[in-house]
mmCIF file of C-alpha atoms and ligand atoms in Angstrom:
data_model
loop_
_atom_site.group_PDB
_atom_site.id
_atom_site.type_symbol
_atom_site.label_atom_id
_atom_site.label_comp_id
_atom_site.label_asym_id
_atom_site.label_seq_id
_atom_site.Cartn_x
_atom_site.Cartn_y
_atom_site.Cartn_z
ATOM 1 C CA UNK E 970 2.361 -1.491 -11.103
ATOM 2 C CA UNK E 971 0.559 -0.484 -7.558
ATOM 3 C CA UNK E 972 -1.832 -3.415 -6.128
ATOM 4 C CA UNK E 973 -4.640 -2.178 -4.058
ATOM 5 C CA UNK E 974 -5.578 -4.682 -1.449
ATOM 6 C CA UNK E 975 -8.508 -4.097 0.660
ATOM 7 C CA UNK E 976 -8.332 -5.835 3.973
ATOM 8 C CA UNK E 977 -11.927 -6.587 5.166
ATOM 9 C CA UNK E 978 -14.118 -9.057 7.332
ATOM 10 C CA UNK E 979 -17.744 -9.912 8.155
ATOM 11 C CA UNK E 980 -17.475 -9.713 12.034
ATOM 12 C CA UNK E 981 -15.316 -7.207 14.032
ATOM 13 C CA UNK E 982 -12.236 -7.643 15.976
ATOM 14 C CA UNK E 983 -10.920 -10.361 13.583
ATOM 15 C CA UNK E 984 -7.561 -8.990 13.147
ATOM 16 C CA UNK E 985 -7.625 -6.512 10.292
ATOM 17 C CA UNK E 986 -5.477 -4.044 11.801
ATOM 18 C CA UNK E 987 -2.914 -5.944 13.255
ATOM 19 C CA UNK E 988 -2.759 -7.846 9.899
ATOM 20 C CA UNK E 989 -2.466 -4.603 7.912
ATOM 21 C CA UNK E 990 0.395 -3.602 10.161
ATOM 22 C CA UNK E 991 2.293 -6.488 10.135
ATOM 23 C CA UNK E 992 1.939 -7.372 6.652
ATOM 24 C CA UNK E 993 2.627 -3.793 5.508
ATOM 25 C CA UNK E 994 5.853 -3.713 7.797
ATOM 26 C CA UNK E 995 6.873 -7.228 6.031
ATOM 27 C CA UNK E 996 6.381 -5.830 2.701
ATOM 28 C CA UNK E 997 8.443 -2.592 3.739
ATOM 29 C CA UNK E 998 11.043 -4.553 5.111
ATOM 30 C CA UNK E 999 11.422 -6.878 2.063
ATOM 31 C CA UNK E 1000 12.074 -3.432 0.148
ATOM 32 C CA UNK E 1001 8.578 -2.594 -1.315
ATOM 33 C CA UNK E 1002 7.070 0.456 -0.985
ATOM 34 C CA UNK E 1003 3.957 0.628 0.884
ATOM 35 C CA UNK E 1004 1.388 2.936 1.870
ATOM 36 C CA UNK E 1005 -1.356 1.980 4.393
ATOM 37 C CA UNK E 1006 -4.654 3.597 4.468
ATOM 38 C CA UNK E 1007 -6.737 3.179 7.672
ATOM 39 C CA UNK E 1008 -10.400 3.117 6.183
ATOM 40 C CA UNK E 1009 -12.026 2.537 9.734
ATOM 41 C CA UNK E 1010 -13.799 5.937 9.653
ATOM 42 C CA UNK E 1011 -14.817 7.201 12.907
ATOM 43 C CA UNK E 1012 -13.067 4.251 14.607
ATOM 44 C CA UNK E 1013 -9.368 4.648 13.610
ATOM 45 C CA UNK E 1014 -6.677 2.884 15.568
ATOM 46 C CA UNK E 1015 -3.932 1.765 12.796
ATOM 47 C CA UNK E 1016 -1.971 4.706 13.794
ATOM 48 C CA UNK E 1017 -1.628 3.640 17.348
ATOM 49 C CA UNK E 1018 -0.853 -0.076 16.360
ATOM 50 C CA UNK E 1019 1.840 1.233 14.121
ATOM 51 C CA UNK E 1020 2.969 3.849 17.040
ATOM 52 C CA UNK E 1021 2.581 6.592 14.583
ATOM 53 C CA UNK E 1022 -0.438 8.550 16.582
ATOM 54 C CA UNK E 1023 1.829 11.771 16.908
ATOM 55 C CA UNK E 1024 2.681 11.903 13.133
ATOM 56 C CA UNK E 1025 -0.833 11.866 11.373
ATOM 57 C CA UNK E 1026 -2.501 15.025 10.673
ATOM 58 C CA UNK E 1027 -4.523 14.499 7.406
ATOM 59 C CA UNK E 1028 -6.814 11.851 6.641
ATOM 60 C CA UNK E 1029 -7.402 9.621 3.513
ATOM 61 C CA UNK E 1030 -10.488 11.994 2.862
ATOM 62 C CA UNK E 1031 -8.511 15.109 2.833
ATOM 63 C CA UNK E 1032 -6.616 13.829 0.191
ATOM 64 C CA UNK E 1033 -9.759 12.193 -1.977
ATOM 65 C CA UNK E 1034 -11.604 15.441 -1.299
ATOM 66 C CA UNK E 1035 -8.824 17.211 -3.040
ATOM 67 C CA UNK E 1036 -7.831 19.434 0.393
ATOM 68 C CA UNK E 1037 -4.278 18.278 0.244
ATOM 69 C CA UNK E 1038 -1.847 16.022 -1.929
ATOM 70 C CA UNK E 1039 -0.853 12.706 -1.083
ATOM 71 C CA UNK E 1040 2.595 13.266 -0.847
ATOM 72 C CA UNK E 1041 1.764 16.186 1.959
ATOM 73 C CA UNK E 1042 -0.801 13.929 3.750
ATOM 74 C CA UNK E 1043 0.996 10.671 4.536
ATOM 75 C CA UNK E 1044 3.170 10.072 7.410
ATOM 76 C CA UNK E 1045 6.391 7.954 7.141
ATOM 77 C CA UNK E 1046 6.961 5.331 9.814
ATOM 78 C CA UNK E 1047 9.594 5.808 12.392
ATOM 79 C CA UNK E 1048 11.216 2.469 11.792
ATOM 80 C CA UNK E 1049 10.445 1.347 8.123
ATOM 81 C CA UNK E 1050 11.384 4.078 5.533
ATOM 82 C CA UNK E 1051 9.220 2.456 2.821
ATOM 83 C CA UNK E 1052 6.287 2.250 4.966
ATOM 84 C CA UNK E 1053 3.545 5.312 5.058
ATOM 85 C CA UNK E 1054 0.295 6.164 6.530
ATOM 86 C CA UNK E 1055 -2.920 7.833 5.717
ATOM 87 C CA UNK E 1056 -5.285 7.867 8.561
ATOM 88 C CA UNK E 1057 -8.971 7.965 8.734
ATOM 89 C CA UNK E 1058 -11.206 10.906 9.176
ATOM 90 C CA UNK E 1059 -12.842 10.763 12.478
ATOM 91 C CA UNK E 1060 -16.343 11.255 11.051
ATOM 92 C CA UNK E 1061 -18.012 9.615 7.918
ATOM 93 C CA UNK E 1062 -16.851 12.087 4.971
ATOM 94 C CA UNK E 1063 -18.656 12.878 1.673
ATOM 95 C CA UNK E 1064 -16.399 10.802 -0.790
ATOM 96 C CA UNK E 1065 -16.756 10.035 -4.587
ATOM 97 C CA UNK E 1066 -15.502 7.609 -6.655
ATOM 98 C CA UNK E 1067 -13.486 10.132 -8.768
ATOM 99 C CA UNK E 1068 -11.800 11.364 -5.614
ATOM 100 C CA UNK E 1069 -10.764 7.938 -4.379
ATOM 101 C CA UNK E 1070 -9.432 7.440 -7.923
ATOM 102 C CA UNK E 1071 -7.362 10.275 -7.791
ATOM 103 C CA UNK E 1072 -6.040 8.952 -4.376
ATOM 104 C CA UNK E 1073 -4.933 5.763 -6.186
ATOM 105 C CA UNK E 1074 -3.623 7.737 -9.187
ATOM 106 C CA UNK E 1075 -1.632 9.768 -6.743
ATOM 107 C CA UNK E 1076 0.231 6.659 -4.827
ATOM 108 C CA UNK E 1077 0.879 5.118 -8.430
ATOM 109 C CA UNK E 1078 2.745 8.392 -9.029
ATOM 110 C CA UNK E 1079 4.422 8.411 -5.767
ATOM 111 C CA UNK E 1080 5.823 4.876 -6.914
ATOM 112 C CA UNK E 1081 4.245 3.198 -4.394
ATOM 113 C CA UNK E 1082 4.087 -0.821 -4.738
ATOM 114 C CA UNK E 1083 1.349 -1.695 -2.637
ATOM 115 C CA UNK E 1084 -1.663 0.035 -1.091
ATOM 116 C CA UNK E 1085 -3.071 -1.876 1.595
ATOM 117 C CA UNK E 1086 -6.405 -0.723 3.206
ATOM 118 C CA UNK E 1087 -7.360 -1.498 6.600
ATOM 119 C CA UNK E 1088 -11.089 -1.639 6.556
ATOM 120 C CA UNK E 1089 -14.151 -1.313 8.608
ATOM 121 C CA UNK E 1090 -15.695 -4.461 9.791
ATOM 122 C CA UNK E 1091 -19.056 -5.753 8.141
ATOM 123 C CA UNK E 1092 -20.699 -4.041 4.857
ATOM 124 C CA UNK E 1093 -21.043 -0.601 5.920
ATOM 125 C CA UNK E 1094 -21.568 2.265 3.219
ATOM 126 C CA UNK E 1095 -18.024 3.463 3.283
ATOM 127 C CA UNK E 1096 -16.604 0.126 2.072
ATOM 128 C CA UNK E 1097 -17.899 0.737 -1.213
ATOM 129 C CA UNK E 1098 -15.540 3.801 -1.515
ATOM 130 C CA UNK E 1099 -12.633 1.413 -0.517
ATOM 131 C CA UNK E 1100 -13.568 -1.330 -2.466
ATOM 132 C CA UNK E 1101 -13.896 0.712 -5.685
ATOM 133 C CA UNK E 1102 -10.051 1.310 -6.123
ATOM 134 C CA UNK E 1103 -9.249 -2.228 -4.600
ATOM 135 C CA UNK E 1104 -8.076 -4.960 -7.162
ATOM 136 C CA UNK E 1105 -7.719 -7.808 -4.244
ATOM 137 C CA UNK E 1106 -8.903 -8.293 -0.793
ATOM 138 C CA UNK E 1107 -7.824 -10.366 2.077
ATOM 139 C CA UNK E 1108 -10.934 -11.345 4.337
ATOM 140 C CA UNK E 1109 -9.600 -12.028 7.969
ATOM 141 C CA UNK E 1110 -11.534 -14.475 9.883
ATOM 142 C CA UNK E 1111 -11.031 -16.252 13.341
ATOM 143 C CA UNK E 1112 -12.032 -20.050 13.058
ATOM 144 C CA UNK E 1113 -15.379 -20.126 14.830
ATOM 145 C CA UNK E 1114 -18.189 -20.602 12.335
ATOM 146 C CA UNK E 1115 -20.116 -17.672 12.896
ATOM 147 C CA UNK E 1116 -16.912 -15.461 12.027
ATOM 148 C CA UNK E 1117 -16.510 -17.726 8.821
ATOM 149 C CA UNK E 1118 -19.960 -17.265 7.789
ATOM 150 C CA UNK E 1119 -19.646 -13.492 7.900
ATOM 151 C CA UNK E 1120 -16.372 -13.991 5.911
ATOM 152 C CA UNK E 1121 -18.248 -15.767 3.413
ATOM 153 C CA UNK E 1122 -20.731 -13.082 3.049
ATOM 154 C CA UNK E 1123 -18.301 -10.151 2.940
ATOM 155 C CA UNK E 1124 -16.528 -12.129 0.311
ATOM 156 C CA UNK E 1125 -19.456 -12.489 -1.664
ATOM 157 C CA UNK E 1126 -20.508 -8.722 -1.503
ATOM 158 C CA UNK E 1127 -16.935 -7.738 -2.646
ATOM 159 C CA UNK E 1128 -17.244 -10.000 -5.612
ATOM 160 C CA UNK E 1129 -20.753 -9.483 -6.816
ATOM 161 C CA UNK E 1130 -21.265 -5.755 -6.121
ATOM 162 C CA UNK E 1131 -17.496 -4.381 -6.172
ATOM 163 C CA UNK E 1132 -16.273 -6.828 -8.901
ATOM 164 C CA UNK E 1133 -13.011 -7.706 -6.918
ATOM 165 C CA UNK E 1134 -11.826 -10.992 -8.427
ATOM 166 C CA UNK E 1135 -8.952 -11.857 -6.161
ATOM 167 C CA UNK E 1136 -10.195 -12.485 -2.803
ATOM 168 C CA UNK E 1137 -8.193 -14.739 -0.628
ATOM 169 C CA UNK E 1138 -8.820 -15.252 3.361
ATOM 170 C CA UNK E 1139 -6.449 -15.318 6.331
ATOM 171 C CA UNK E 1140 -7.433 -17.899 9.345
ATOM 172 C CA UNK E 1141 -6.252 -15.601 12.123
ATOM 173 C CA UNK E 1142 -6.028 -16.806 16.078
ATOM 174 C CA UNK E 1143 -5.417 -20.405 15.031
ATOM 175 C CA UNK E 1144 -5.276 -22.711 18.067
ATOM 176 C CA UNK E 1145 -4.177 -26.137 17.159
ATOM 177 C CA UNK E 1146 -5.253 -27.746 20.615
ATOM 178 C CA UNK E 1147 -9.205 -26.422 20.063
ATOM 179 C CA UNK E 1148 -8.973 -27.770 16.431
ATOM 180 C CA UNK E 1149 -7.542 -31.218 17.431
ATOM 181 C CA UNK E 1150 -10.362 -31.292 20.175
ATOM 182 C CA UNK E 1151 -12.819 -30.339 17.227
ATOM 183 C CA UNK E 1152 -13.882 -27.465 19.114
ATOM 184 C CA UNK E 1153 -13.535 -25.172 16.260
ATOM 185 C CA UNK E 1154 -13.352 -25.474 12.558
ATOM 186 C CA UNK E 1155 -10.101 -27.105 10.969
ATOM 187 C CA UNK E 1156 -8.264 -25.482 7.993
ATOM 188 C CA UNK E 1157 -10.382 -27.419 5.611
ATOM 189 C CA UNK E 1158 -13.761 -26.886 6.964
ATOM 190 C CA UNK E 1159 -13.092 -23.102 7.335
ATOM 191 C CA UNK E 1160 -11.943 -22.880 3.514
ATOM 192 C CA UNK E 1161 -15.027 -24.842 2.227
ATOM 193 C CA UNK E 1162 -17.529 -22.993 4.660
ATOM 194 C CA UNK E 1163 -16.032 -19.535 3.564
ATOM 195 C CA UNK E 1164 -15.825 -20.754 -0.225
ATOM 196 C CA UNK E 1165 -12.340 -19.058 -0.101
ATOM 197 C CA UNK E 1166 -8.674 -19.633 -1.051
ATOM 198 C CA UNK E 1167 -6.214 -19.514 2.104
ATOM 199 C CA UNK E 1168 -3.496 -16.685 1.915
ATOM 200 C CA UNK E 1169 -2.092 -17.854 5.399
ATOM 201 C CA UNK E 1170 -2.721 -18.943 8.873
ATOM 202 C CA UNK E 1171 -1.826 -16.503 11.995
ATOM 203 C CA UNK E 1172 -1.379 -18.593 15.204
ATOM 204 C CA UNK E 1173 -2.944 -16.932 18.773
ATOM 205 C CA UNK E 1174 -0.228 -14.894 19.773
ATOM 206 C CA UNK E 1175 0.185 -12.824 22.884
ATOM 207 C CA UNK E 1176 2.879 -11.008 21.647
ATOM 208 C CA UNK E 1177 0.767 -9.055 18.981
ATOM 209 C CA UNK E 1178 -1.542 -8.150 21.753
ATOM 210 C CA UNK E 1179 1.600 -6.204 23.555
ATOM 211 C CA UNK E 1180 2.921 -4.881 20.486
ATOM 212 C CA UNK E 1181 -0.596 -3.345 19.419
ATOM 213 C CA UNK E 1182 -0.676 -1.557 22.624
ATOM 214 C CA UNK E 1183 3.035 -0.355 22.661
ATOM 215 C CA UNK E 1184 3.147 0.436 19.117
ATOM 216 C CA UNK E 1185 6.120 -1.509 18.327
ATOM 217 C CA UNK E 1186 6.352 -3.483 15.080
ATOM 218 C CA UNK E 1187 5.568 -7.336 15.581
ATOM 219 C CA UNK E 1188 8.457 -7.819 13.299
ATOM 220 C CA UNK E 1189 10.941 -6.741 16.282
ATOM 221 C CA UNK E 1190 9.832 -9.627 18.362
ATOM 222 C CA UNK E 1191 12.210 -12.758 17.327
ATOM 223 C CA UNK E 1192 10.401 -16.146 17.527
ATOM 224 C CA UNK E 1193 6.821 -14.310 17.221
ATOM 225 C CA UNK E 1194 4.312 -16.854 15.257
ATOM 226 C CA UNK E 1195 2.526 -14.055 14.202
ATOM 227 C CA UNK E 1196 5.489 -12.129 12.886
ATOM 228 C CA UNK E 1197 6.565 -15.189 10.947
ATOM 229 C CA UNK E 1198 3.085 -15.742 9.567
ATOM 230 C CA UNK E 1199 3.006 -12.197 8.305
ATOM 231 C CA UNK E 1200 6.381 -12.460 6.643
ATOM 232 C CA UNK E 1201 5.015 -15.469 4.808
ATOM 233 C CA UNK E 1202 1.840 -13.638 3.796
ATOM 234 C CA UNK E 1203 3.885 -10.763 2.595
ATOM 235 C CA UNK E 1204 5.909 -13.186 0.525
ATOM 236 C CA UNK E 1205 2.984 -14.944 -0.932
ATOM 237 C CA UNK E 1206 1.623 -11.330 -1.937
ATOM 238 C CA UNK E 1207 4.572 -11.360 -3.752
ATOM 239 C CA UNK E 1208 4.180 -14.618 -5.822
ATOM 240 C CA UNK E 1209 6.518 -16.573 -3.696
ATOM 241 C CA UNK E 1210 5.138 -20.262 -3.054
ATOM 242 C CA UNK E 1211 5.718 -20.387 0.709
ATOM 243 C CA UNK E 1212 4.318 -23.636 2.630
ATOM 244 C CA UNK E 1213 1.862 -23.046 5.420
ATOM 245 C CA UNK E 1214 3.533 -22.663 8.740
ATOM 246 C CA UNK E 1215 3.189 -25.558 11.149
ATOM 247 C CA UNK E 1216 1.162 -24.404 14.051
HETATM 248 N N1 ADP L 120 -3.278 -13.832 16.073
HETATM 249 C C1 ADP L 120 -3.602 -12.999 17.135
HETATM 250 N N2 ADP L 120 -3.084 -13.380 18.859
HETATM 251 C C2 ADP L 120 -3.566 -12.695 19.532
HETATM 252 N N3 ADP L 120 -4.255 -11.531 19.575
HETATM 253 C C3 ADP L 120 -4.785 -11.060 18.438
HETATM 254 C C4 ADP L 120 -4.477 -11.872 17.224
HETATM 255 N N4 ADP L 120 -5.044 -11.189 16.165
HETATM 256 C C5 ADP L 120 -5.524 -10.068 16.711
HETATM 257 N N5 ADP L 120 -5.433 -9.828 18.192
HETATM 258 C C6 ADP L 120 -5.881 -9.007 19.135
HETATM 259 O O1 ADP L 120 -7.395 -9.100 18.874
HETATM 260 C C7 ADP L 120 -7.910 -7.495 19.195
HETATM 261 C C8 ADP L 120 -8.541 -6.879 17.748
HETATM 262 O O2 ADP L 120 -7.537 -7.090 16.885
HETATM 263 P P1 ADP L 120 -7.537 -6.047 15.375
HETATM 264 O O3 ADP L 120 -6.491 -6.194 14.930
HETATM 265 O O4 ADP L 120 -7.534 -4.705 16.120
HETATM 266 O O5 ADP L 120 -8.803 -6.387 14.842
HETATM 267 P P2 ADP L 120 -9.733 -5.595 13.701
HETATM 268 O O6 ADP L 120 -8.805 -4.583 13.099
HETATM 269 O O7 ADP L 120 -10.219 -6.545 12.690
HETATM 270 O O8 ADP L 120 -11.035 -4.862 14.562
HETATM 271 C C9 ADP L 120 -6.685 -6.588 19.370
HETATM 272 O O9 ADP L 120 -6.196 -6.542 20.942
HETATM 273 C C10 ADP L 120 -5.467 -7.594 18.897
HETATM 274 O O10 ADP L 120 -4.220 -7.477 19.571
HETATM 275 MG MG1 MG L 121 -9.428 -2.575 13.061
#
């Protein structure tokens, strides 16, 4: 059965797009069929991080609006053959709940196992269309307190207004020395403040920035901490019990 997961955050720049690309590739590498949607209307960049800018023509709004079928609109990743992308429209489109439902139905009919939505930052109006078809959410946050408060606010809205029951948090850009020195929230504090269970920890990793710029997958970088973290998160989404990585 198709799992539809919204990747969201309170503040911007927390690592949603990097996580969507990395976890999507990890799931595809493990044999799952994965459709990624760039839900950041007007600010799309998932195609750049995936190295697919030359492949995207249609947006998810074209499919939700009935202008084109999903199978004709989605673009296949050049390396991971189970990984597909539907980009975001350049301007905020007129969407409907029914159109978004039709998109999810087409993803199910195309035998996708996962639909991962790279959401916009914060709580803009278009979040409601993306949340409408989502059954789970991953809130990505950095370890600073302002960002964690934003994560908490975003999670409550997804839970209360859009009835998403399964919401978990990923702590990104974790820097152990700052935690040891008490300069950023530790993991227990972060979970308490956000009121969310932890899906994973992702360390600060320069390779992620390099790969994001070149369009190469972080999974191709041996010994990358972020790559390891994304693979662990993919395994947890699959229901495996994977211990937290030592950072
Ligand atoms: N764990 C990390 N280590 C280092 N840089 C990161 C990490 N996560 C994200 N970044 C960088 O932070 C910037 C914003 O990340 P991005 O995934 O685009 O965030 P968002 O989609 O939430 O706006 C990018 O330059 C990205 O490479
Ligand atoms: Mg983004």
